[in-house]
Amino acid sequence: GYMEQGPILHITCSLISVLCATTFSAPPDLIKTRIMNDRKQAEAGGQRLYRNFFDCLYKTVRYEGPFALFKGWVPSYLRLGPHFIISLPLLEQCRKFFGLGYF
């Protein structure tokens, strides 16, 4: 294999995991946030911009481009990154310490 079980492999896998988690969760999170803000604005007497999730997705991509779906990616990565980089390797090392072996 390329890497043996150990801290280096676990940290590398954590970095890949946080990259995937942040990238795949960014578009739905952005759409959810926009819909929540839209509803809040409508309750305050404003006009609603989006009918549903797909309408918000369509309008975002149409007027701002597909990369607009990744607004807030860096703050999300900075929020999730430390959690993944600490907790996943720590879990594996605790399993090793208690004799359970690696996942």
Backbone as numpy.savetxt, mean C-alpha at the origin, in Angstrom:
# Nx Ny Nz CAx CAy CAz Cx Cy Cz
20.57 -22.44 -4.30 19.76 -21.26 -4.30 20.62 -20.01 -4.30
19.95 -18.90 -4.56 20.65 -17.62 -4.59 21.00 -17.14 -3.19
20.09 -17.34 -2.27 20.31 -16.85 -0.91 19.90 -17.94 0.08
20.63 -18.02 1.15 20.30 -18.95 2.22 19.35 -18.28 3.20
18.58 -19.09 3.93 17.70 -18.54 4.95 18.53 -17.76 5.96
18.08 -16.58 6.29 18.77 -15.74 7.25 18.29 -14.31 7.18
18.88 -13.45 7.99 18.42 -12.05 8.06 18.49 -11.31 6.73
19.53 -11.53 5.93 19.66 -10.81 4.66 18.50 -11.18 3.72
18.19 -12.46 3.63 17.08 -12.89 2.79 15.76 -12.32 3.29
15.56 -12.32 4.61 14.30 -11.84 5.17 14.13 -10.34 4.96
15.20 -9.58 5.07 15.12 -8.14 4.83 14.86 -7.87 3.34
15.52 -8.62 2.47 15.30 -8.47 1.03 13.84 -8.77 0.67
13.31 -9.84 1.22 11.92 -10.19 0.96 10.97 -9.14 1.52
11.32 -8.55 2.67 10.49 -7.49 3.24 10.47 -6.27 2.33
11.62 -5.92 1.75 11.68 -4.79 0.83 10.82 -5.03 -0.41
10.86 -6.24 -0.93 10.03 -6.57 -2.09 8.56 -6.56 -1.70
8.24 -7.06 -0.52 6.85 -7.10 -0.05 6.28 -5.70 0.12
7.05 -4.80 0.71 6.53 -3.45 0.93 6.38 -2.73 -0.40
7.24 -2.98 -1.35 7.13 -2.38 -2.67 5.84 -2.85 -3.35
5.57 -4.15 -3.30 4.35 -4.69 -3.91 3.10 -4.20 -3.18
3.11 -4.24 -1.86 1.94 -3.83 -1.08 1.60 -2.36 -1.33
2.61 -1.51 -1.36 2.37 -0.09 -1.59 1.85 0.16 -3.00
2.44 -0.50 -3.98 2.05 -0.28 -5.36 0.63 -0.77 -5.64
0.28 -1.94 -5.12 -1.05 -2.49 -5.40 -2.15 -1.82 -4.59
-1.82 -1.27 -3.44 -2.86 -0.64 -2.62 -3.04 0.84 -2.92
-2.11 1.47 -3.65 -2.20 2.91 -3.91 -3.45 3.31 -4.70
-3.75 2.70 -5.84 -4.95 3.14 -6.59 -6.27 3.00 -5.81
-6.56 1.85 -5.19 -7.82 1.78 -4.44 -7.87 2.75 -3.27
-6.73 2.98 -2.64 -6.68 3.90 -1.51 -6.96 5.33 -1.97
-6.40 5.72 -3.10 -6.64 7.06 -3.63 -8.11 7.24 -3.99
-8.70 6.26 -4.66 -10.11 6.35 -5.05 -11.00 6.40 -3.81
-10.70 5.57 -2.83 -11.48 5.57 -1.59 -11.43 6.93 -0.90
-10.25 7.51 -0.85 -10.08 8.81 -0.20 -10.86 9.89 -0.95
-10.80 9.86 -2.27 -11.54 10.86 -3.06 -13.04 10.73 -2.88
-13.54 9.50 -2.83 -14.98 9.30 -2.64 -15.40 9.75 -1.24
-14.58 9.45 -0.24 -14.91 9.88 1.12 -14.94 11.40 1.21
-13.97 12.07 0.60 -13.96 13.54 0.60 -15.14 14.11 -0.18
-15.51 13.44 -1.26 -16.64 13.89 -2.07 -17.94 13.81 -1.27
-18.12 12.74 -0.55 -19.34 12.59 0.26 -19.38 13.62 1.39
-18.21 13.86 1.99 -18.14 14.84 3.07 -18.49 16.24 2.54
-17.99 16.55 1.34 -18.28 17.83 0.72 -19.77 17.94 0.37
-20.38 16.85 -0.08 -21.80 16.86 -0.42 -22.66 17.06 0.83
-22.24 16.47 1.95 -22.99 16.65 3.19 -22.94 18.09 3.68
-21.87 18.78 3.33 -21.73 20.19 3.73 -22.45 21.13 2.77
-23.17 20.57 1.80 -23.95 21.40 0.89 -23.34 21.54 -0.49
-22.24 20.89 -0.74 -21.60 20.98 -2.06 -22.20 19.97 -3.03
-21.66 19.99 -4.22 -22.14 19.08 -5.27 -21.23 17.86 -5.33
-21.82 16.70 -5.55 -21.02 15.46 -5.66 -20.35 15.39 -7.02
-19.08 14.97 -7.01 -18.32 14.83 -8.25 -18.36 13.42 -8.81
-18.50 12.44 -7.94 -18.41 11.04 -8.37 -19.67 10.28 -7.97
-20.14 9.42 -8.88 -21.32 8.59 -8.59 -20.94 7.34 -7.80
-19.78 6.75 -8.17 -19.35 5.51 -7.52 -17.85 5.32 -7.74
-17.35 4.18 -7.33 -15.92 3.87 -7.43 -15.43 3.96 -8.87
-16.17 3.34 -9.77 -15.73 3.28 -11.17 -15.79 4.65 -11.85
-16.76 5.46 -11.48 -16.84 6.82 -12.01 -15.63 7.63 -11.55
-15.28 7.49 -10.30 -14.11 8.19 -9.77 -12.83 7.71 -10.45
-12.71 6.41 -10.64 -11.55 5.84 -11.33 -11.46 6.38 -12.75
-12.56 6.35 -13.46 -12.60 6.83 -14.85 -12.21 8.31 -14.94
-12.82 9.14 -14.10 -12.54 10.58 -14.16 -11.10 10.89 -13.75
-10.59 10.17 -12.80 -9.21 10.40 -12.38 -8.24 10.09 -13.51
-8.41 8.93 -14.13 -7.51 8.54 -15.23 -7.71 9.45 -16.44
-8.94 9.80 -16.73 -9.20 10.62 -17.92 -8.63 12.03 -17.80
-8.83 12.67 -16.65 -8.44 14.07 -16.50 -7.03 14.27 -15.94
-6.51 13.27 -15.22 -5.20 13.45 -14.60 -4.15 12.46 -15.11
-4.59 11.45 -15.84 -3.67 10.45 -16.35 -3.54 9.27 -15.39
-3.03 8.14 -15.90 -2.96 6.93 -15.08 -2.01 7.04 -13.89
-0.99 7.88 -14.00 -0.05 8.00 -12.88 -0.65 8.74 -11.70
-1.78 9.41 -11.92 -2.47 10.08 -10.81 -2.95 9.07 -9.77
-3.14 7.82 -10.19 -3.58 6.79 -9.24 -2.52 6.48 -8.19
-1.30 6.95 -8.42 -0.22 6.66 -7.48 0.18 7.89 -6.67
-0.68 8.90 -6.65 -0.42 10.04 -5.76 -0.45 9.53 -4.34
0.51 9.96 -3.55 0.59 9.50 -2.17 1.35 8.21 -2.00
1.99 7.72 -3.06 2.73 6.47 -2.99 3.89 6.57 -2.01
4.64 7.65 -2.08 5.83 7.80 -1.22 5.43 7.85 0.27
4.46 8.67 0.67 4.07 8.64 2.09 3.57 7.26 2.53
2.87 6.58 1.64 2.40 5.24 1.98 3.57 4.28 2.16
4.55 4.38 1.27 5.75 3.54 1.38 6.50 3.85 2.67
6.60 5.12 3.01 7.31 5.50 4.24 6.55 5.06 5.49
5.24 4.90 5.36 4.44 4.42 6.49 4.54 2.89 6.63
4.43 2.19 5.51 4.45 0.73 5.54 5.87 0.15 5.62
6.84 0.85 5.03 8.20 0.34 4.95 8.80 -0.08 6.28
8.85 0.81 7.27 9.44 0.41 8.55 8.72 -0.78 9.19
7.40 -0.80 9.05 6.63 -1.91 9.62 7.05 -3.24 9.00
7.10 -3.30 7.67 7.48 -4.53 6.98 8.92 -4.91 7.27
9.82 -3.93 7.23 11.24 -4.20 7.37 11.60 -4.64 8.79
10.81 -4.25 9.76 11.07 -4.68 11.14 10.29 -5.94 11.49
8.99 -5.95 11.20 8.15 -7.04 11.70 8.39 -8.38 11.00
8.55 -8.40 9.68 8.69 -9.68 8.99 10.01 -10.39 9.33
11.17 -9.70 9.28 12.40 -10.38 9.71 12.37 -10.75 11.19
11.76 -9.90 12.01 11.67 -10.20 13.44 10.84 -11.46 13.67
9.75 -11.61 12.95 8.94 -12.82 13.04 9.75 -14.07 12.71
10.51 -14.00 11.63 11.32 -15.16 11.22 12.39 -15.47 12.26
13.02 -14.46 12.81 14.06 -14.70 13.81 13.46 -15.25 15.10
12.27 -14.80 15.47 11.59 -15.35 16.66 11.22 -16.82 16.43
10.77 -17.14 15.23 10.45 -18.54 14.92 11.70 -19.41 15.04
12.81 -18.90 14.55 14.07 -19.65 14.64 14.49 -19.80 16.10
14.37 -18.74 16.89 14.77 -18.75 18.29 13.96 -19.78 19.09
12.66 -19.90 18.78 11.81 -20.84 19.50 11.80 -22.24 18.87
12.65 -22.44 17.88 12.79 -23.77 17.28 11.69 -24.16 16.33
10.95 -23.24 15.81 9.86 -23.53 14.90 10.30 -23.58 13.45
11.48 -23.10 13.15 11.97 -23.08 11.78 11.40 -21.91 11.01
11.91 -21.70 9.83 11.44 -20.59 9.00 10.16 -21.00 8.27
9.41 -19.98 7.84 8.23 -20.25 7.02 8.64 -20.81 5.71
